[in-house]
mmCIF file of C-alpha atoms in Angstrom:
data_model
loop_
_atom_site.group_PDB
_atom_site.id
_atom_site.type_symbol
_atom_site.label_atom_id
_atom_site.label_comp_id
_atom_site.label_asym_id
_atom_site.label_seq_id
_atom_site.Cartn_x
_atom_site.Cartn_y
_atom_site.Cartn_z
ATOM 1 C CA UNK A 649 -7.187 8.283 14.095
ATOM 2 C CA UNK A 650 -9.731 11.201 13.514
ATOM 3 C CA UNK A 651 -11.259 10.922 17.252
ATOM 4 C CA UNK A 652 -7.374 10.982 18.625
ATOM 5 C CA UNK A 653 -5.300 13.760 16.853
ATOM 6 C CA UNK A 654 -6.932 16.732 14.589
ATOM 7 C CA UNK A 655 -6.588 15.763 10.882
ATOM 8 C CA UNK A 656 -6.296 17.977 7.785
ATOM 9 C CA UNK A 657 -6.162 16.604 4.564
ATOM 10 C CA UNK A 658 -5.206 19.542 1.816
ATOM 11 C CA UNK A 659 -4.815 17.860 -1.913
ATOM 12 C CA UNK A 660 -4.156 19.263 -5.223
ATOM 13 C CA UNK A 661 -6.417 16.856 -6.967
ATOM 14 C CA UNK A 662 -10.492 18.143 -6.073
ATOM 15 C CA UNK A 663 -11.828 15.319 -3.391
ATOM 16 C CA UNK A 664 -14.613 13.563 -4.673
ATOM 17 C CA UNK A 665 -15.263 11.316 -1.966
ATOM 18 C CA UNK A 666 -17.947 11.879 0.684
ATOM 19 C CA UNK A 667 -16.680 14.575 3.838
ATOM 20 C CA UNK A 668 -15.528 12.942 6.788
ATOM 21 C CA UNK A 669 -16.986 15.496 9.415
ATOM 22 C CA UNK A 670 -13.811 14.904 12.114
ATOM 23 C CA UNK A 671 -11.359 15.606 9.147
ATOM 24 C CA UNK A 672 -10.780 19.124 7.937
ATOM 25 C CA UNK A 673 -10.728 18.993 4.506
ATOM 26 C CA UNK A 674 -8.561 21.962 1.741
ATOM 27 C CA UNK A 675 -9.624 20.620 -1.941
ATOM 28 C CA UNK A 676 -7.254 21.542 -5.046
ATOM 29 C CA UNK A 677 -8.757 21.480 -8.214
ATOM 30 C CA UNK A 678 -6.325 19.880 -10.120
ATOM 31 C CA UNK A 679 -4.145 22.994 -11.081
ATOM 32 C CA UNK A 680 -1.271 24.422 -9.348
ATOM 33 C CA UNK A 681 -3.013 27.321 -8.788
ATOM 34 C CA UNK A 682 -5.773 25.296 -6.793
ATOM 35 C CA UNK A 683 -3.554 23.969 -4.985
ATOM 36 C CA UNK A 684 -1.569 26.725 -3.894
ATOM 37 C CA UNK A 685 -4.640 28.679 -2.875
ATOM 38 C CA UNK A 686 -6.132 25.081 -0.942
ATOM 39 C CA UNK A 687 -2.572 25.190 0.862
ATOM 40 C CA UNK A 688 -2.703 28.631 1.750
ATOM 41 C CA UNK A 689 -6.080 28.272 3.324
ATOM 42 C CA UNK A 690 -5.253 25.312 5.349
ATOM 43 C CA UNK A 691 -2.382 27.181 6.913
ATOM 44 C CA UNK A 692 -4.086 29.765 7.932
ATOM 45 C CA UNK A 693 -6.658 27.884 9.211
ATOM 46 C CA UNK A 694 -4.398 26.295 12.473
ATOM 47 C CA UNK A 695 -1.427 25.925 13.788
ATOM 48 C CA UNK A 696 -0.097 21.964 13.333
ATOM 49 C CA UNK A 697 2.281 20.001 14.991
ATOM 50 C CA UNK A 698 3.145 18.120 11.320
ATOM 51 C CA UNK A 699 3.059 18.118 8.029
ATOM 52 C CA UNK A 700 2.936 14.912 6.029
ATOM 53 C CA UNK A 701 3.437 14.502 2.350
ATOM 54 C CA UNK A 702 2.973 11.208 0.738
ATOM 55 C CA UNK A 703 3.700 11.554 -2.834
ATOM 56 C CA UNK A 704 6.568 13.126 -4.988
ATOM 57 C CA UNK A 705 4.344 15.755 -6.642
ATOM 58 C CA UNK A 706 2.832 17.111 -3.017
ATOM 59 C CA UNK A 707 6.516 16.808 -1.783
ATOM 60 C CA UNK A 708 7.810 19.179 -4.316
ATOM 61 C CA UNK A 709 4.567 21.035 -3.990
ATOM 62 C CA UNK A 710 4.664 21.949 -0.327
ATOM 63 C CA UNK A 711 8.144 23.252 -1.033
ATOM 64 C CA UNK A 712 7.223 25.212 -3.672
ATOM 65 C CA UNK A 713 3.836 26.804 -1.483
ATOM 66 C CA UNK A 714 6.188 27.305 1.416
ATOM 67 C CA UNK A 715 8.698 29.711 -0.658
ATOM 68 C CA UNK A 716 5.773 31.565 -2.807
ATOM 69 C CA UNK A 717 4.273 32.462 0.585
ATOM 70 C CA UNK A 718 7.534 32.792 2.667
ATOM 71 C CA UNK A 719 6.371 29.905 5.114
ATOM 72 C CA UNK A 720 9.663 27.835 4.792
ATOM 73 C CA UNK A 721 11.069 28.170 7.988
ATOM 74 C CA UNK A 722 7.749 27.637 9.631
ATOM 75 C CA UNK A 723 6.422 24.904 7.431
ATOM 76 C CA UNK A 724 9.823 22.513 6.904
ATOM 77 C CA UNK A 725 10.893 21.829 10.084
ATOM 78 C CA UNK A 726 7.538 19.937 10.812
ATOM 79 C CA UNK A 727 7.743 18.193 7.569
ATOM 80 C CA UNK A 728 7.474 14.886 7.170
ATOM 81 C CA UNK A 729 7.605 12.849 3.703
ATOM 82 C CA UNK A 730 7.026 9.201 3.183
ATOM 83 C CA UNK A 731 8.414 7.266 0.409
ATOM 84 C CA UNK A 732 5.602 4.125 -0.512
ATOM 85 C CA UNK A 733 7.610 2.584 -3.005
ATOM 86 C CA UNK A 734 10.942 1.264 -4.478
ATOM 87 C CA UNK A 735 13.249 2.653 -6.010
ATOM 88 C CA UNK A 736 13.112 0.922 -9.221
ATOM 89 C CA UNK A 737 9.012 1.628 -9.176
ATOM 90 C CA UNK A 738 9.124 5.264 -9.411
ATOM 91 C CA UNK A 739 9.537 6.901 -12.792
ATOM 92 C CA UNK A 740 12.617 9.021 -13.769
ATOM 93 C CA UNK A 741 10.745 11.816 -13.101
ATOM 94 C CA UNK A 742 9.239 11.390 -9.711
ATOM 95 C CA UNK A 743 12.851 10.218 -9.008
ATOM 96 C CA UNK A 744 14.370 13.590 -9.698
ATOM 97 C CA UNK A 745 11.463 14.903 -7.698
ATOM 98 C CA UNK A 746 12.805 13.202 -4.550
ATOM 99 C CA UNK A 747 16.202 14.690 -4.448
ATOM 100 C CA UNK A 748 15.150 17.938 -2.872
ATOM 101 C CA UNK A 749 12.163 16.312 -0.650
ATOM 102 C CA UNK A 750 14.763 13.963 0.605
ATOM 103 C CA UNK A 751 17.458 17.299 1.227
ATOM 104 C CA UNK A 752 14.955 19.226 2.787
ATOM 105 C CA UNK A 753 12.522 17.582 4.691
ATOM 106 C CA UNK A 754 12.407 17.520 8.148
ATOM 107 C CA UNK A 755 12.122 13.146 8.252
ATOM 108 C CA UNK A 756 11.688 10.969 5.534
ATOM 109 C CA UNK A 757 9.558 7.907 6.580
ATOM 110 C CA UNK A 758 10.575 4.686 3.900
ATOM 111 C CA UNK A 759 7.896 2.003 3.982
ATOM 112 C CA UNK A 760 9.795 -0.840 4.384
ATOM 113 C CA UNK A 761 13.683 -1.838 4.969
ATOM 114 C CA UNK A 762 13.182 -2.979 1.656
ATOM 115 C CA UNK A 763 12.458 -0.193 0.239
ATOM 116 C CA UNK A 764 14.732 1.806 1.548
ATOM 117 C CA UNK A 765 17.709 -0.704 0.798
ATOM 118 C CA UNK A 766 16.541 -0.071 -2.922
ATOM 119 C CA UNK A 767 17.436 3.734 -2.959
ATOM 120 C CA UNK A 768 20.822 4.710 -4.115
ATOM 121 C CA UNK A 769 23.718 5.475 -1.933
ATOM 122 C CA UNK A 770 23.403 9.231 -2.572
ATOM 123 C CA UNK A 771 19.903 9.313 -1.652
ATOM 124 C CA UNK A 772 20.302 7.534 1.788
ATOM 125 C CA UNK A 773 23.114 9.792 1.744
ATOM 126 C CA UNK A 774 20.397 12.997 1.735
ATOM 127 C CA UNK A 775 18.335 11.869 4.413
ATOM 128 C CA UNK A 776 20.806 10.399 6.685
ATOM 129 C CA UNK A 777 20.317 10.792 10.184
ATOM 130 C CA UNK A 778 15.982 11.411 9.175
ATOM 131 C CA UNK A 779 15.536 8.479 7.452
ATOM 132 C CA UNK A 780 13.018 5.996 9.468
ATOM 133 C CA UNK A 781 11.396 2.922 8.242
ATOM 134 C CA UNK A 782 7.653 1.809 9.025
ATOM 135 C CA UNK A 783 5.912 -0.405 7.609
ATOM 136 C CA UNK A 784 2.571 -0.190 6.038
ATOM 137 C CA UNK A 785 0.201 -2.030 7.722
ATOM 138 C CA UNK A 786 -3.756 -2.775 7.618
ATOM 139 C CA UNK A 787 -6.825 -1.759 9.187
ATOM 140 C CA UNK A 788 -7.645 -5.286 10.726
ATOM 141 C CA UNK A 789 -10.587 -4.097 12.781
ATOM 142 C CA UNK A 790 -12.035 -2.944 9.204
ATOM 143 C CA UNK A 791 -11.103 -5.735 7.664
ATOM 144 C CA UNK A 792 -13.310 -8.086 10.298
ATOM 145 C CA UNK A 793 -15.947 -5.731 10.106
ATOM 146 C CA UNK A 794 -16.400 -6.896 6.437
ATOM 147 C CA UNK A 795 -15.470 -10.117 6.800
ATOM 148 C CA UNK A 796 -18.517 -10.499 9.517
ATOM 149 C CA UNK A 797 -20.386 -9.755 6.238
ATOM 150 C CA UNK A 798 -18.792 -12.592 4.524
ATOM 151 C CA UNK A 799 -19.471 -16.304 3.973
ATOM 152 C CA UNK A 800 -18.285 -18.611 0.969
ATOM 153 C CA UNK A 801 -20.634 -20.863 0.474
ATOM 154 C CA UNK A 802 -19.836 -24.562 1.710
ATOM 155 C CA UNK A 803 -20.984 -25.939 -1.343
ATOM 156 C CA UNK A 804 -19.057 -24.254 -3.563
ATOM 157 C CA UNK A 805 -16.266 -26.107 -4.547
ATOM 158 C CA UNK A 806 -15.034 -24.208 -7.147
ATOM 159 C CA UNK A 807 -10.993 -23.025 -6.197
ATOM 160 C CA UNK A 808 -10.456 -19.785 -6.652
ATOM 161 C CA UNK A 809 -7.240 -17.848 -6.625
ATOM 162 C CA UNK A 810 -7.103 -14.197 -7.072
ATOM 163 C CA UNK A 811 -5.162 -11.446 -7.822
ATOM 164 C CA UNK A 812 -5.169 -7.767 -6.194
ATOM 165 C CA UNK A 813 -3.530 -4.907 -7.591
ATOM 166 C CA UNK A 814 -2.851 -2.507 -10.562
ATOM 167 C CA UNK A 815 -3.328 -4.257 -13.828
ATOM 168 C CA UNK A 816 0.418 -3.126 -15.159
ATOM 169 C CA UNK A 817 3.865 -4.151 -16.577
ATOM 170 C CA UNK A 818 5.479 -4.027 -13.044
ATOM 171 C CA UNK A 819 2.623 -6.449 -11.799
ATOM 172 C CA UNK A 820 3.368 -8.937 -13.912
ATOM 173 C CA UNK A 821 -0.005 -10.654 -14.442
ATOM 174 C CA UNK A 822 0.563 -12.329 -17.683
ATOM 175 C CA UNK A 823 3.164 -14.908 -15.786
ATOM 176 C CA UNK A 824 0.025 -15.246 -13.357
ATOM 177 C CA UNK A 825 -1.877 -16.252 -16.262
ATOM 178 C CA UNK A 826 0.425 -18.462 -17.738
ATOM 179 C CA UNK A 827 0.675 -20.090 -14.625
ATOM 180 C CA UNK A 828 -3.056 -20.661 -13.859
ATOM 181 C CA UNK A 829 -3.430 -22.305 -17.251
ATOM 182 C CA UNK A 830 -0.590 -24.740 -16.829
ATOM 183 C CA UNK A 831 -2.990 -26.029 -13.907
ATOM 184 C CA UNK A 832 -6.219 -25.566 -14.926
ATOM 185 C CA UNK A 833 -8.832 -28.028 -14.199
ATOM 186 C CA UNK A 834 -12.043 -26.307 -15.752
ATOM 187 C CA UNK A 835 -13.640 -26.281 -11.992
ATOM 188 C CA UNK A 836 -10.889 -23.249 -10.933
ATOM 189 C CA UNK A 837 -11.198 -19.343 -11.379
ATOM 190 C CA UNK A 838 -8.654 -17.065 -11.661
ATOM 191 C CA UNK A 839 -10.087 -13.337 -10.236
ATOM 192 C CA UNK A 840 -8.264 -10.428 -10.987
ATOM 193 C CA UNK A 841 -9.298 -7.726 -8.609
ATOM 194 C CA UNK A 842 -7.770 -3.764 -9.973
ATOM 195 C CA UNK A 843 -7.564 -2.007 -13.348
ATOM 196 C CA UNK A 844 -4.613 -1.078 -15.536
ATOM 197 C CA UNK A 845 -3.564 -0.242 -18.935
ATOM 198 C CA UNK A 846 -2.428 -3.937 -19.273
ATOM 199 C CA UNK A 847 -6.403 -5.383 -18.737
ATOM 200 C CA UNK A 848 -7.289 -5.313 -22.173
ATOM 201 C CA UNK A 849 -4.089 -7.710 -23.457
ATOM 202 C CA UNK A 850 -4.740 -9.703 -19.887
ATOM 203 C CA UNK A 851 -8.336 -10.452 -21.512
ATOM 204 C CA UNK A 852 -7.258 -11.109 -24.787
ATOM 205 C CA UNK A 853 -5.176 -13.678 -23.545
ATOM 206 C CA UNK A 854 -7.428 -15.074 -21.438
ATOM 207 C CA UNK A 855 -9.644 -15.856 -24.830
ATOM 208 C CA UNK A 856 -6.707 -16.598 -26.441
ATOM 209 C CA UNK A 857 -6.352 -19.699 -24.132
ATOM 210 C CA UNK A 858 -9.675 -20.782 -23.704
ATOM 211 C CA UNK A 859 -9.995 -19.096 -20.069
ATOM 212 C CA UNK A 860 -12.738 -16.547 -21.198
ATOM 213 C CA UNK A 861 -15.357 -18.342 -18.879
ATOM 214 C CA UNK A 862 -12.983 -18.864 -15.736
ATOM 215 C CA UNK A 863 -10.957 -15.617 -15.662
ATOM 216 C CA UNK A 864 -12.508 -12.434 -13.904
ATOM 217 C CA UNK A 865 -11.112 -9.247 -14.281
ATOM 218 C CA UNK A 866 -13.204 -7.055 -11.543
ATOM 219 C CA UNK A 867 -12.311 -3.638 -12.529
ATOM 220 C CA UNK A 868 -11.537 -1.189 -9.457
ATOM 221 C CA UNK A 869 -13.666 -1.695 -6.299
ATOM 222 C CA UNK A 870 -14.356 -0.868 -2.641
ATOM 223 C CA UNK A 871 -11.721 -1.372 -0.637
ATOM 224 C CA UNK A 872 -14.460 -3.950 1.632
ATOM 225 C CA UNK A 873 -15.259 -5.594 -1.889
ATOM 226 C CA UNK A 874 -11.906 -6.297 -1.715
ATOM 227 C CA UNK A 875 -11.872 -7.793 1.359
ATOM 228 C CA UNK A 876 -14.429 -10.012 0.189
ATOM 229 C CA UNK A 877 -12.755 -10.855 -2.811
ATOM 230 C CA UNK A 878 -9.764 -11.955 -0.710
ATOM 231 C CA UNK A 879 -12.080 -13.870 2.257
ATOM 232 C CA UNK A 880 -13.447 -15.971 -0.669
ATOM 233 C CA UNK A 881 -10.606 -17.041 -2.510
ATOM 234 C CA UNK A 882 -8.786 -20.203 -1.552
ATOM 235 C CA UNK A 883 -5.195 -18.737 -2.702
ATOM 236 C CA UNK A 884 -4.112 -14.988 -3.394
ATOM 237 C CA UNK A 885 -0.652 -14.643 -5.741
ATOM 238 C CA UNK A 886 1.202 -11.736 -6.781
ATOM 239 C CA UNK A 887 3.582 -11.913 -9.472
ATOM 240 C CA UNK A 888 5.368 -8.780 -9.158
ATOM 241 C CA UNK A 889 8.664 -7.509 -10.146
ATOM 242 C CA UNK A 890 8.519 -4.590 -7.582
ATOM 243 C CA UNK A 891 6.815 -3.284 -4.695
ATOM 244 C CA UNK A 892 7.549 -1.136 -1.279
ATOM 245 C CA UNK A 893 5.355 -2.889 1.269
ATOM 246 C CA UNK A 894 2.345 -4.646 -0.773
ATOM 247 C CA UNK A 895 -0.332 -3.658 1.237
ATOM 248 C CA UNK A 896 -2.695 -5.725 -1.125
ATOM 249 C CA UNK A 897 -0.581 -8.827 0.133
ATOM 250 C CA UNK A 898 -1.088 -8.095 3.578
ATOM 251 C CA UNK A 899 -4.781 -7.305 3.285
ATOM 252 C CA UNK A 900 -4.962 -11.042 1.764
ATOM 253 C CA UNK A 901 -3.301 -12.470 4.969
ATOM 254 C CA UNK A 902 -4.985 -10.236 7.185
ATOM 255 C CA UNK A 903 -8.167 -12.178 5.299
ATOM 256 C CA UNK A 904 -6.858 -15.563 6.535
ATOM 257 C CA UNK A 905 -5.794 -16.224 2.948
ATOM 258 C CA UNK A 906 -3.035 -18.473 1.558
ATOM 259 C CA UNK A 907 -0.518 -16.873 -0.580
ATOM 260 C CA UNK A 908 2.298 -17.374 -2.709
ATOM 261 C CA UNK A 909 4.353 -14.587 -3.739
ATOM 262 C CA UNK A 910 6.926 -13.222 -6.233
ATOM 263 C CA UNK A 911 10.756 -13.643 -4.608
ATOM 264 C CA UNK A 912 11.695 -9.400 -4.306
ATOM 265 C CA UNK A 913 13.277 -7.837 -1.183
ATOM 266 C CA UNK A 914 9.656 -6.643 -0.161
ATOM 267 C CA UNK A 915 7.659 -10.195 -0.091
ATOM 268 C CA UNK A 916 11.057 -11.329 1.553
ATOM 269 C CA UNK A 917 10.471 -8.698 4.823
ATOM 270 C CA UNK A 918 7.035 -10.375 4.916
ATOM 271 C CA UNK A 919 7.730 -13.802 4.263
ATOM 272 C CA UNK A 920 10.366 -13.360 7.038
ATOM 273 C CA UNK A 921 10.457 -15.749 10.024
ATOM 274 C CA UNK A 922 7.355 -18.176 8.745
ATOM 275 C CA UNK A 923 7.666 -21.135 6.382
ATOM 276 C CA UNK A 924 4.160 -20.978 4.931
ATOM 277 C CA UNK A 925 4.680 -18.520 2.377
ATOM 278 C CA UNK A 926 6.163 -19.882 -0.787
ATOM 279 C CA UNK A 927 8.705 -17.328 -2.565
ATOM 280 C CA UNK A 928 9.042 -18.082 -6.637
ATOM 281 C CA UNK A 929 11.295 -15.920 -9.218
ATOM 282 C CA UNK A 930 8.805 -14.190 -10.894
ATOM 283 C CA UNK A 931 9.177 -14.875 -13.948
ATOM 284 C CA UNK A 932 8.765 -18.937 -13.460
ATOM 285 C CA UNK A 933 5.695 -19.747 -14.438
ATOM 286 C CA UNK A 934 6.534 -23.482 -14.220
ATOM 287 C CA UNK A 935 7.324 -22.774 -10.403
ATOM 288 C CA UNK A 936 4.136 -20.648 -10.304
ATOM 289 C CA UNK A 937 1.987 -23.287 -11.286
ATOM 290 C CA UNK A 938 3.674 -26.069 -9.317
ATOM 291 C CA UNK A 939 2.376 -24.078 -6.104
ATOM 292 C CA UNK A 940 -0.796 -23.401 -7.352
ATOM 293 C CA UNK A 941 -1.461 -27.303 -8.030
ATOM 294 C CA UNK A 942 0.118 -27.732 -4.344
ATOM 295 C CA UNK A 943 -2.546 -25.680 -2.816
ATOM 296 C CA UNK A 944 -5.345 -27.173 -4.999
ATOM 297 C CA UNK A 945 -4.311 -30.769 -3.626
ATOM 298 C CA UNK A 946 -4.350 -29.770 -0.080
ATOM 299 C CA UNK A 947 -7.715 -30.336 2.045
ATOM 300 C CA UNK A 948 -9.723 -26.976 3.125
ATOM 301 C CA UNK A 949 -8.648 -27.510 6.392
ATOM 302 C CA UNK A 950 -5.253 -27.353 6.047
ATOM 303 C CA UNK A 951 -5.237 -24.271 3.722
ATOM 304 C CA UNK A 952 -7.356 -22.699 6.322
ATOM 305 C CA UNK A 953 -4.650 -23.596 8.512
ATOM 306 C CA UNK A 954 -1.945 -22.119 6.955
ATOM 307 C CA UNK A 955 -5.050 -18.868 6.314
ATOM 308 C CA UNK A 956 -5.016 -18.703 10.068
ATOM 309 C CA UNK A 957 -0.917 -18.480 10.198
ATOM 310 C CA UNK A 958 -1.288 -15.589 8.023
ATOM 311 C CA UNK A 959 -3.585 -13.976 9.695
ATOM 312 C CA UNK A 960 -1.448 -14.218 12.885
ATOM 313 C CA UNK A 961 1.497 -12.717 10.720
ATOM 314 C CA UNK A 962 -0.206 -9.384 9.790
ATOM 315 C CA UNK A 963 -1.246 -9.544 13.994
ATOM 316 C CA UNK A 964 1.957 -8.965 15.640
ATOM 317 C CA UNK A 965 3.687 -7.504 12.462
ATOM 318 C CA UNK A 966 2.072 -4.967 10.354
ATOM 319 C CA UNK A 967 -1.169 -4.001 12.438
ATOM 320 C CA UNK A 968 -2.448 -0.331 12.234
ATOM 321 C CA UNK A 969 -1.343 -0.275 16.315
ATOM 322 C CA UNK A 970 2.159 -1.182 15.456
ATOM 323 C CA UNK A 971 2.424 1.714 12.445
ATOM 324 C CA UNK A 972 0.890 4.328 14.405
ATOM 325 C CA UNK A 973 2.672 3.382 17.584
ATOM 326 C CA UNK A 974 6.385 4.032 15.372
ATOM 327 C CA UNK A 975 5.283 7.064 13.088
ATOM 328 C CA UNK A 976 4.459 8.420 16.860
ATOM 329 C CA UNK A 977 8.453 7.561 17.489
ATOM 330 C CA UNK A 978 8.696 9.769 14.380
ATOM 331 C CA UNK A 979 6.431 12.785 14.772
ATOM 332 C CA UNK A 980 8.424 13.231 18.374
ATOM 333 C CA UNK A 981 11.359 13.997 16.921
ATOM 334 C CA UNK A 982 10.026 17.610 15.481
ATOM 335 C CA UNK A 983 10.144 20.488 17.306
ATOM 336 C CA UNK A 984 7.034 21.296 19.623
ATOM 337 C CA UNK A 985 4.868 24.414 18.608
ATOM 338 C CA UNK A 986 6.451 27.439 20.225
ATOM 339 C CA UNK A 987 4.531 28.653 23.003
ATOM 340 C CA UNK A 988 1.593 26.377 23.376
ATOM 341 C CA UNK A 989 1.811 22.650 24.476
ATOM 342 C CA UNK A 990 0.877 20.666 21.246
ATOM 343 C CA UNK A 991 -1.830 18.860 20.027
ATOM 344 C CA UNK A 992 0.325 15.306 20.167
ATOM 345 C CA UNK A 993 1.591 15.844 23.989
ATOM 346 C CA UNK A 994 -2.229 16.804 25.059
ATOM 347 C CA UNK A 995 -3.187 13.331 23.504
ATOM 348 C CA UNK A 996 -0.264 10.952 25.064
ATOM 349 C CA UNK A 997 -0.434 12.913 28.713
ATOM 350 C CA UNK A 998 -4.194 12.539 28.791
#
């Protein structure tokens, strides 16, 4: 969105990525301190039509900046907070953390109806009358930029199923596992694409059950390395207990690639309205593996039919268009800049 609205990014962690010149760009150093002074320079910097918080830390943050510097009453009723995950996902902490974001932020953007269904009555109760849901979405133009790159080999017939996400406890990958060895032929591979303090016992058990040679745990990568990761796999399955919007699983889709998925609230909103998705408790490895060896059987062309169903999915549901087009809905709702006709109303009248 950098060549339609003005961006700032302020962070309290120092960016290490490359600049993007269209994005303004306030680095923290990883103290409060640098973040406070990062903050204070990017206000002065502009005047801004929003202010967007994505994470419980920067939530309470921005609060705290806007009292040390008296900026509450000119910072909070442009604020904007979006919650990325369930309930049950966040820790006790960054659940305490929320209480105030959700009292005193302007609107509170939930990224699913699944994820907001999983908040306590209290909390909805907070942000009632600001809460909005929209869903996380992917870059699909990205995504077929990299796939343009990408070709499996016709020769390879080698089925490959893989995995994308944090290598943790809520992921569940040891049911994955489990699952793959049930139906392992010695001619499949099992790719595990993300890191996590769980990969070490995840490649134990691998050698524990003779998988060393077909199980590949990638490490973090590129988000286009994932792309190819998901382009040349034959199935993608997530196992996980909980999730706001898997973006990962959408990503896969958006890759034209089968998947079966864990039965949560979350898979449910995407698996909603098509039959080709199969939804398995996730703790069932038995069911788990029954899938897998249903997807193995089937011919390439029909998985790539049921690839190219997914793919339509992620088109008319959970496109970048379709996000952009309802946090729009959102940002409308907060009070023009006083005086001046803002940034947002230039774009949409022009």
């Amino acid at each position: 969105m950098a060549n339609q609205r003005e961006i700032t990014i302020c962070t309290y962690f120092k960016i290490t990525s490359e600049p993007v010149h269209e994005i303004d760009e306030f680095s923290g150093d990883n103290t409060l301190r640098g973040f406070l002074r990062a903050f204070k320079a990017a206000i002065q910097a502009k005047e801004y039509d929003v202010i967007h918080a994505h994470v419980p830390h920067t939530g309470v943050l921005l609060l705290l900046a806007t009292l040390a510097f008296g900026l509450f009453s000119r910072v909070m009723p442009i604020s904007v907070y979006t919650v990325q995950n369930s309930y049950q996902n966040y820790k006790p902490r960054n659940r305490l953390m929320m209480l105030p974001i959700f009292f005193f932020f302007k609107e509170v953007v939930f990224c699913s109806n699944a994820c907001l269904a999983s908040f306590p009555a209290f909390y909805r109760w907070l942000c009632r009358g600001k809460a909005h849901v929209v869903q996380n979405a992917v870059d699909l133009e990205r995504i077929d930029r990299t796939l343009a790159r990408t070709e499996k080999d016709p020769l390879d017939s080698q089925f490959r199923v893989v995995s994308i996400g944090r290598i943790i406890k809520i992921k569940n990958p040891n049911v994955l596992l489990k699952a793959f060895n049930q139906v392992n032929d010695q001619n499949s591979q099992l790719v595990y694409v993300g890191e996590g303090d769980l990969r070490p016992q995840l490649t134990q058990a691998a050698e524990e059950l003779g998988l060393k040679e077909q199980v590949e745990l990638t490490g973090l990568v590129g988000r286009d390395e994932v792309f190819k990761h998901a382009a040349e796999a034959d199935l993608f399955v997530s196992t996980s207990l909980g999730e706001g919007l898997p973006v990962a699983v959408e990503e896969a889709m958006a890759c034209y690639c089968p998947v079966i998925l864990s039965d949560i609230p979350p898979h449910r909103e995407i698996a909603e309205g098509v039959d080709i998705i199969p939804l398995i408790h996730p703790n069932d490895v038995e069911g788990f593996a029954r899938e897998i060896q249903r997807f193995r059987e089937m011919s390439i062309a029909e998985r790539r039919e049921i690839g190219n169903k997914c793919r339509e999915v992620i088109e008319k549901r959970f496109s970048l268009s379709i996000m952009h087009a309802n946090l729009e809905v959102v940002y409308k709702r907060l009070p023009p800049r006083q005086g001046v006709k803002s940034t947002m109303e230039k774009a949409v009248s022009r």
